[in-house]
Coordinates of C-alpha atoms in Angstrom, one line a residue:
X3 CA 116.5 96.8 109.8
X4 CA 114.7 94.7 106.5
X5 CA 112.5 97.5 104.8
X6 CA 109.3 95.5 103.9
X7 CA 108.5 96.6 100.0
X8 CA 104.6 95.2 99.5
X9 CA 102.6 95.0 96.6
X10 CA 100.6 97.1 95.0
X11 CA 97.5 97.2 95.7
X12 CA 95.3 96.5 92.7
X13 CA 91.5 98.0 92.8
X14 CA 89.7 95.8 91.1
X15 CA 88.8 92.2 91.8
X16 CA 85.3 91.3 93.3
X17 CA 82.6 89.8 93.1
X18 CA 79.1 91.2 92.9
X19 CA 76.7 92.0 95.7
X20 CA 74.3 89.8 96.8
X21 CA 72.4 92.3 97.8
X22 CA 71.7 93.7 93.7
X23 CA 70.8 90.0 93.0
X24 CA 68.3 89.3 95.6
X25 CA 66.8 92.4 96.0
X26 CA 64.9 91.0 92.1
X27 CA 63.6 89.5 94.7
X28 CA 62.7 91.2 97.5
X29 CA 62.6 94.4 96.1
X30 CA 65.4 95.5 98.2
X31 CA 67.5 97.2 95.0
X32 CA 67.7 100.8 95.3
X33 CA 69.3 100.3 99.0
X34 CA 72.0 97.8 97.0
X35 CA 75.2 98.5 96.4
X36 CA 77.2 96.0 94.0
X37 CA 81.0 95.0 95.6
X38 CA 83.1 95.4 92.7
X39 CA 80.8 99.3 92.3
X40 CA 82.4 99.3 95.6
X41 CA 85.3 98.6 95.0
X42 CA 85.9 101.1 91.6
X43 CA 84.3 103.5 94.2
X44 CA 87.9 103.1 96.0
X45 CA 90.2 103.2 93.0
X46 CA 91.9 106.3 93.9
X47 CA 91.6 106.1 97.5
X48 CA 95.0 106.0 99.3
X49 CA 94.6 102.1 100.0
X50 CA 95.2 100.7 96.2
X51 CA 98.4 103.4 96.3
X52 CA 100.7 103.4 99.0
X53 CA 98.5 102.1 102.3
X54 CA 101.8 100.5 102.8
X55 CA 104.6 102.2 102.1
X56 CA 104.2 104.2 105.1
X57 CA 104.1 100.8 108.1
X58 CA 107.8 100.4 109.1
X59 CA 107.8 104.8 109.2
X60 CA 105.2 104.4 111.9
X61 CA 107.2 101.6 113.4
X62 CA 105.5 99.2 113.2
X63 CA 108.0 95.7 112.0
X64 CA 108.8 94.9 109.0
X65 CA 106.1 91.8 107.7
X66 CA 107.4 88.0 107.3
X67 CA 107.2 87.0 103.3
X68 CA 107.5 83.2 105.1
X69 CA 105.0 80.9 103.9
X70 CA 103.6 79.6 106.9
X71 CA 102.1 81.9 109.3
X72 CA 102.2 83.0 112.4
X73 CA 100.0 80.2 114.7
X74 CA 98.9 81.4 118.7
X75 CA 97.6 79.5 121.4
X76 CA 94.7 78.0 120.8
X77 CA 92.1 79.0 123.0
X78 CA 89.0 76.5 120.5
X79 CA 88.7 74.3 123.9
X80 CA 87.9 77.1 126.3
X81 CA 86.4 79.5 124.3
X82 CA 83.8 78.6 122.6
X83 CA 83.1 81.0 120.1
X84 CA 84.3 82.0 116.5
X85 CA 84.6 85.8 115.4
X86 CA 83.7 85.5 111.6
X87 CA 84.3 88.5 108.7
X88 CA 81.8 88.4 105.6
X89 CA 80.8 90.0 103.0
X90 CA 77.3 91.4 102.6
X91 CA 74.7 89.4 101.3
X92 CA 76.2 86.6 101.6
X93 CA 74.4 83.8 104.0
X94 CA 71.3 82.2 104.4
X95 CA 68.9 84.2 106.0
X96 CA 65.6 83.8 107.6
X97 CA 62.8 85.4 105.5
X98 CA 61.9 88.2 108.2
X99 CA 66.3 89.3 108.8
X100 CA 66.4 88.1 111.6
X101 CA 68.1 84.6 111.9
X102 CA 71.6 82.7 109.6
X103 CA 70.3 79.1 109.8
X104 CA 72.8 77.6 108.8
X105 CA 74.7 79.6 111.8
X106 CA 72.3 78.3 114.5
X107 CA 72.3 75.4 113.6
X108 CA 76.1 75.2 113.5
X109 CA 76.2 76.6 117.7
X110 CA 73.3 74.3 118.6
X111 CA 74.8 71.6 117.0
X112 CA 78.8 72.0 118.5
X113 CA 77.7 75.2 121.4
X114 CA 80.1 77.2 119.7
X115 CA 79.3 81.1 118.8
X116 CA 79.4 83.1 115.3
X117 CA 80.1 86.8 115.6
X118 CA 79.2 87.0 112.5
X119 CA 79.8 90.6 111.0
X120 CA 79.3 91.6 107.7
X121 CA 82.3 93.6 107.6
X122 CA 84.3 93.4 104.2
X123 CA 83.0 95.5 101.5
X124 CA 85.7 95.7 99.2
X125 CA 89.0 94.0 98.8
X126 CA 91.4 96.6 99.4
X127 CA 89.3 99.0 102.5
X128 CA 88.8 95.6 104.5
X129 CA 93.1 95.4 104.3
X130 CA 93.0 98.4 105.6
X131 CA 91.1 97.7 108.5
X132 CA 93.3 94.5 109.1
X133 CA 96.8 95.5 107.4
X134 CA 98.5 97.0 110.8
X135 CA 97.9 94.7 113.1
X136 CA 99.4 91.8 110.7
X137 CA 102.1 93.2 109.2
X138 CA 103.2 93.7 113.8
X139 CA 102.5 89.5 114.0
X140 CA 99.2 91.2 116.4
X141 CA 95.2 89.9 117.3
X142 CA 93.3 90.9 113.8
X143 CA 90.2 89.7 116.4
X144 CA 88.6 87.5 113.4
X145 CA 88.7 83.4 113.2
X146 CA 88.0 84.1 109.5
X147 CA 88.0 86.5 106.8
X148 CA 86.4 85.6 103.1
X149 CA 88.7 87.0 100.4
X150 CA 89.0 87.3 96.7
X151 CA 91.7 85.1 95.1
X152 CA 94.1 87.6 94.5
X153 CA 93.8 88.9 97.5
X154 CA 93.9 85.5 99.5
X155 CA 96.7 84.2 97.4
X156 CA 99.1 87.9 98.5
X157 CA 98.1 87.1 102.3
X158 CA 99.5 83.0 101.7
X159 CA 102.5 84.8 99.7
X160 CA 103.7 87.6 103.1
X161 CA 103.0 84.9 105.9
X162 CA 100.2 86.5 107.5
X163 CA 97.7 83.5 107.0
X164 CA 97.4 80.2 109.5
X165 CA 98.2 75.8 107.8
X166 CA 94.6 74.7 108.1
X167 CA 95.4 71.4 109.9
X168 CA 93.3 68.6 107.6
X169 CA 92.7 66.7 110.2
X170 CA 89.6 69.3 110.5
X171 CA 88.5 69.0 107.4
X172 CA 87.5 65.9 106.9
X173 CA 84.2 67.4 104.3
X174 CA 85.7 70.1 102.9
X175 CA 88.5 67.7 101.4
X176 CA 86.9 65.1 100.2
X177 CA 83.5 67.6 99.0
X178 CA 85.4 70.5 97.3
X179 CA 84.7 70.3 93.8
X180 CA 88.0 69.1 91.5
X181 CA 88.2 72.4 89.4
X182 CA 89.4 74.4 92.8
X183 CA 91.3 72.2 94.4
X184 CA 95.0 73.5 92.6
X185 CA 94.9 77.2 92.3
X186 CA 98.7 78.4 91.4
X187 CA 98.8 80.8 95.1
X188 CA 98.1 77.8 97.1
X189 CA 98.1 74.5 95.6
X190 CA 95.9 71.2 97.1
X191 CA 94.3 74.3 99.6
X192 CA 96.7 74.4 102.3
X193 CA 96.1 77.9 103.8
X194 CA 92.4 78.6 102.3
X195 CA 89.0 77.2 101.8
X196 CA 86.7 79.0 98.9
X197 CA 83.0 79.9 100.2
X198 CA 81.6 80.2 97.0
X199 CA 82.7 80.6 93.0
X200 CA 82.7 83.3 90.9
X201 CA 81.8 82.7 87.6
X202 CA 82.5 85.1 83.9
X203 CA 80.1 84.7 81.3
X204 CA 78.4 86.0 78.4
X205 CA 75.1 87.2 78.5
X206 CA 72.6 88.7 75.7
X207 CA 69.2 90.0 75.8
X208 CA 67.3 88.0 72.5
X209 CA 65.2 91.3 71.6
X210 CA 67.7 93.5 71.7
X211 CA 69.5 91.0 69.8
X212 CA 66.8 90.4 67.4
X213 CA 66.3 86.1 68.8
X214 CA 70.4 86.0 67.8
X215 CA 72.3 84.1 70.3
X216 CA 75.7 85.4 71.5
X217 CA 78.4 82.9 72.4
X218 CA 81.6 84.0 72.5
X219 CA 83.9 86.8 72.5
X220 CA 84.6 87.0 69.3
X221 CA 81.2 87.9 68.3
X222 CA 81.0 91.2 71.4
X223 CA 84.3 92.0 69.6
X224 CA 83.7 92.4 66.1
X225 CA 79.4 92.0 65.0
X226 CA 78.7 94.8 62.9
X227 CA 74.8 94.1 64.8
X228 CA 75.9 94.5 68.0
X229 CA 77.7 97.2 67.5
X230 CA 77.0 100.3 70.4
X231 CA 75.8 97.9 72.8
X232 CA 78.6 95.6 74.6
X233 CA 79.5 96.2 77.9
X234 CA 83.1 94.6 79.1
X235 CA 83.7 94.4 82.8
X236 CA 85.8 96.9 84.3
X237 CA 88.1 93.8 86.2
X238 CA 90.9 93.4 84.8
X239 CA 91.1 89.5 85.0
X240 CA 87.6 89.7 83.8
X241 CA 87.8 90.9 80.1
X242 CA 91.2 90.0 79.5
X243 CA 91.0 86.2 80.7
X244 CA 87.6 86.0 78.5
X245 CA 89.7 87.9 75.8
X246 CA 92.2 85.6 76.1
X247 CA 90.4 82.5 75.8
X248 CA 88.8 83.4 72.4
X249 CA 92.4 83.9 71.8
X250 CA 93.1 79.8 72.5
X251 CA 95.9 81.4 75.1
X252 CA 95.2 80.4 78.6
X253 CA 94.7 83.0 81.8
X254 CA 96.0 80.2 83.8
X255 CA 100.0 80.8 81.8
X256 CA 100.0 83.2 79.6
X257 CA 103.2 86.1 78.5
X258 CA 103.2 89.4 78.6
X259 CA 103.1 89.3 75.1
X260 CA 99.6 87.3 75.5
X261 CA 98.3 90.2 77.6
X262 CA 99.3 93.2 75.1
X263 CA 97.7 91.5 72.3
X264 CA 94.6 90.8 73.8
X265 CA 94.4 94.7 75.0
X266 CA 95.2 95.8 71.9
X267 CA 92.3 93.5 70.3
X268 CA 90.1 94.8 72.6
X269 CA 90.9 97.7 72.1
X270 CA 90.1 98.1 68.6
X271 CA 87.1 97.2 68.9
X272 CA 86.9 100.4 71.8
X273 CA 87.8 102.2 68.8
X274 CA 85.5 101.6 66.6
X275 CA 82.6 101.9 69.3
X276 CA 81.8 98.8 69.0
X277 CA 82.1 98.7 73.3
X278 CA 79.0 100.8 74.6
X279 CA 80.4 100.7 77.7
X280 CA 82.9 99.5 80.7
X281 CA 81.3 98.1 83.8
X282 CA 80.3 96.5 87.3
X283 CA 77.3 94.8 87.7
X284 CA 75.5 97.9 87.2
X285 CA 75.2 96.5 83.8
X286 CA 72.1 95.1 84.3
X287 CA 69.9 97.5 84.3
X288 CA 71.4 98.3 81.1
X289 CA 70.9 94.3 79.9
X290 CA 67.5 94.1 80.7
X291 CA 66.7 96.6 79.6
X292 CA 68.2 96.0 76.2
X293 CA 70.3 98.9 76.2
X294 CA 72.9 96.5 76.0
X295 CA 72.2 93.8 74.1
X296 CA 75.0 92.1 75.4
X297 CA 77.9 92.1 77.2
X298 CA 80.3 90.3 79.6
X299 CA 78.6 89.2 82.9
X300 CA 78.8 86.9 86.5
X301 CA 77.0 84.3 86.8
X302 CA 74.9 85.6 90.2
X303 CA 73.5 87.7 88.4
X304 CA 72.2 86.1 85.1
X305 CA 70.9 83.8 87.0
X306 CA 68.6 86.9 88.9
X307 CA 67.8 88.3 85.3
X308 CA 66.6 85.3 84.1
X309 CA 64.2 85.2 87.0
X310 CA 63.2 88.5 86.5
X311 CA 63.2 88.5 82.3
X312 CA 63.3 85.3 80.0
X313 CA 65.1 87.1 77.2
X314 CA 67.8 87.1 78.8
X315 CA 70.1 84.2 77.8
X316 CA 73.7 83.8 78.9
X317 CA 76.5 80.9 76.9
X318 CA 79.6 79.5 78.2
X319 CA 82.2 80.2 75.6
X320 CA 83.4 77.0 73.9
X321 CA 87.2 78.5 74.4
X322 CA 85.8 78.7 77.9
X323 CA 85.2 81.1 81.1
X324 CA 86.8 82.6 83.9
X325 CA 85.9 81.8 87.6
X326 CA 87.6 82.8 90.6
X327 CA 86.5 82.3 94.1
X328 CA 85.7 84.1 97.2
X329 CA 88.3 82.2 99.9
X330 CA 87.8 81.3 103.8
X331 CA 91.8 81.8 105.6
X332 CA 92.8 82.4 108.9
X333 CA 94.4 85.3 110.4
X334 CA 98.2 84.9 112.1
X335 CA 97.4 84.9 115.8
X336 CA 93.7 84.2 115.1
X337 CA 92.3 82.6 119.0
X338 CA 90.6 80.1 117.7
X339 CA 92.0 77.9 115.1
X340 CA 89.9 74.3 115.5
X341 CA 86.7 75.6 115.9
X342 CA 87.3 77.9 112.4
X343 CA 88.5 74.9 111.3
X344 CA 85.6 72.6 112.4
X345 CA 83.0 75.6 110.4
X346 CA 84.7 75.4 106.9
X347 CA 84.3 72.3 107.0
X348 CA 80.2 72.3 108.2
X349 CA 80.0 74.5 105.0
X350 CA 81.2 71.4 102.8
X351 CA 78.5 69.2 104.6
X352 CA 75.8 68.6 101.6
X353 CA 73.1 69.7 102.8
X354 CA 74.7 73.2 104.8
X355 CA 76.1 73.5 101.2
X356 CA 72.8 73.3 99.5
X357 CA 71.1 75.7 102.4
X358 CA 74.2 78.1 101.2
X359 CA 73.2 77.3 97.9
X360 CA 70.2 78.0 97.5
X361 CA 69.8 81.2 98.9
X362 CA 73.1 83.1 97.3
X363 CA 73.1 81.0 93.8
X364 CA 76.7 81.8 94.3
X365 CA 78.7 78.7 92.2
X366 CA 78.9 76.0 95.0
X367 CA 82.6 74.9 95.3
X368 CA 81.2 71.2 95.6
X369 CA 81.8 68.2 93.9
X370 CA 78.5 68.7 91.3
X371 CA 77.2 64.8 92.4
X372 CA 77.6 65.3 96.5
X373 CA 75.9 68.8 96.3
X374 CA 73.3 68.2 93.3
X375 CA 71.1 65.7 96.1
X376 CA 70.4 67.4 98.5
X377 CA 70.0 70.5 97.3
X378 CA 67.3 69.2 94.7
X379 CA 65.2 69.2 97.6
X380 CA 65.4 72.2 98.0
X381 CA 64.7 73.6 95.4
X382 CA 65.5 71.7 92.1
X383 CA 65.7 74.4 90.0
X384 CA 68.0 75.8 91.3
X385 CA 69.8 72.0 91.2
X386 CA 69.5 72.2 87.4
X387 CA 71.2 75.5 86.6
X388 CA 74.2 75.3 85.4
X389 CA 76.3 78.0 86.4
X390 CA 75.2 77.3 90.0
X391 CA 75.8 74.1 89.4
X392 CA 78.9 72.9 87.0
X393 CA 78.2 69.5 85.5
X394 CA 81.5 67.7 84.2
X395 CA 81.8 69.5 81.2
X396 CA 81.0 73.2 82.5
X397 CA 83.6 72.7 84.4
X398 CA 86.2 71.6 82.6
X399 CA 85.9 74.7 81.1
X400 CA 86.8 76.7 84.3
X401 CA 89.9 79.0 83.4
X402 CA 91.5 80.9 86.9
X403 CA 93.4 83.7 85.8
X404 CA 97.2 83.0 86.9
X405 CA 98.7 84.7 89.7
X406 CA 101.1 88.5 89.1
X407 CA 104.3 89.5 90.3
X408 CA 103.8 92.7 91.3
X409 CA 106.0 94.7 88.0
X410 CA 103.3 92.4 86.8
X411 CA 100.0 93.7 88.5
X412 CA 101.4 97.5 88.4
X413 CA 102.1 96.9 84.7
X414 CA 99.2 95.2 83.8
X415 CA 96.1 96.9 85.6
X416 CA 98.3 101.0 84.6
X417 CA 97.6 98.9 80.8
X418 CA 94.0 98.4 81.0
X419 CA 93.6 101.1 83.0
X420 CA 94.3 103.2 79.6
X421 CA 91.5 100.9 77.7
X422 CA 89.1 101.0 79.5
X423 CA 90.0 105.3 80.4
X424 CA 89.5 105.0 83.9

């Protein structure tokens, strides 16, 4: 039997916890912990280094690496249910926190009950939960899972998720924003659709900069007036990707030498003490207080920080910005594929997508011309916020980070860890 040789799972890359962002409104900050911080905390665990290497040794059959996934008998017609696993605080909630309005409206319309479980704390940890069933060709007990693009890409590559039936996804196919349509790991979105988008931008505090705008990575790395008050992200793809863009390189198509050049450039700034530290989204407090004058940041955080502190500003560099996604996928052997596709499509109806976007403040994956009128009915400020609804000019500046081979991922992560001291 062929031994399954897994890719090394990187401990990096996950969107910030929406609860932390929303805590500026609800006062729940003390109880919230960022998804990215959780993911960093798990970096040294067994899951990050060798979790899959023992599968065959434990008697679990080797995994298929073929495209296409494994279907099973679809019980959707007889079993009006969906098992949906997602991240914490990543869906609309009533003020009393007892109801999820969009899900309840879906059930009322279709008769399909949704068992919604907030059991994803980070990509690596969650993968550890479902890998034995996936590797063995068994049902995970879930019909929809939401994973960040790098891990979604891996599951697709292994043949561990099912190909979607386009006939069940008319709204998704029509309303998906152009910038999200063709990732190199899932061209044409045959296996996944974005739940929400994540934008990496530059944030700065005008009190700490003396009123000066910070609009480029070059300023972050080179401006002596910012020395010791710059924050970069502990996510390799974000920090290196933004640096590559600033150097005139496309993160969707770069070589190892380009990566090394970006690392070297950031290293010089670190050596000069230009960079205060590498952070998850714990930069929130430092930026608000002015301990960090400027930093790389995630758009969702900036939206909430601006509501709390008028001195916090953001910039989309002329060179562009990093864009990634959290994605809905249907695992192999899921019992309710058709039901799951109906729910996936439901969130691409403009009114429903607007309700979700207004609550969580991530980048909506729906085309701006489609969702903006509906969002304006709920909140005009949100509808006009380019960090939530990018206009065409901003969307054109979005760049994904290309898929990495297992060898590249191991090498690049090690080099980045040396840079950050991780």
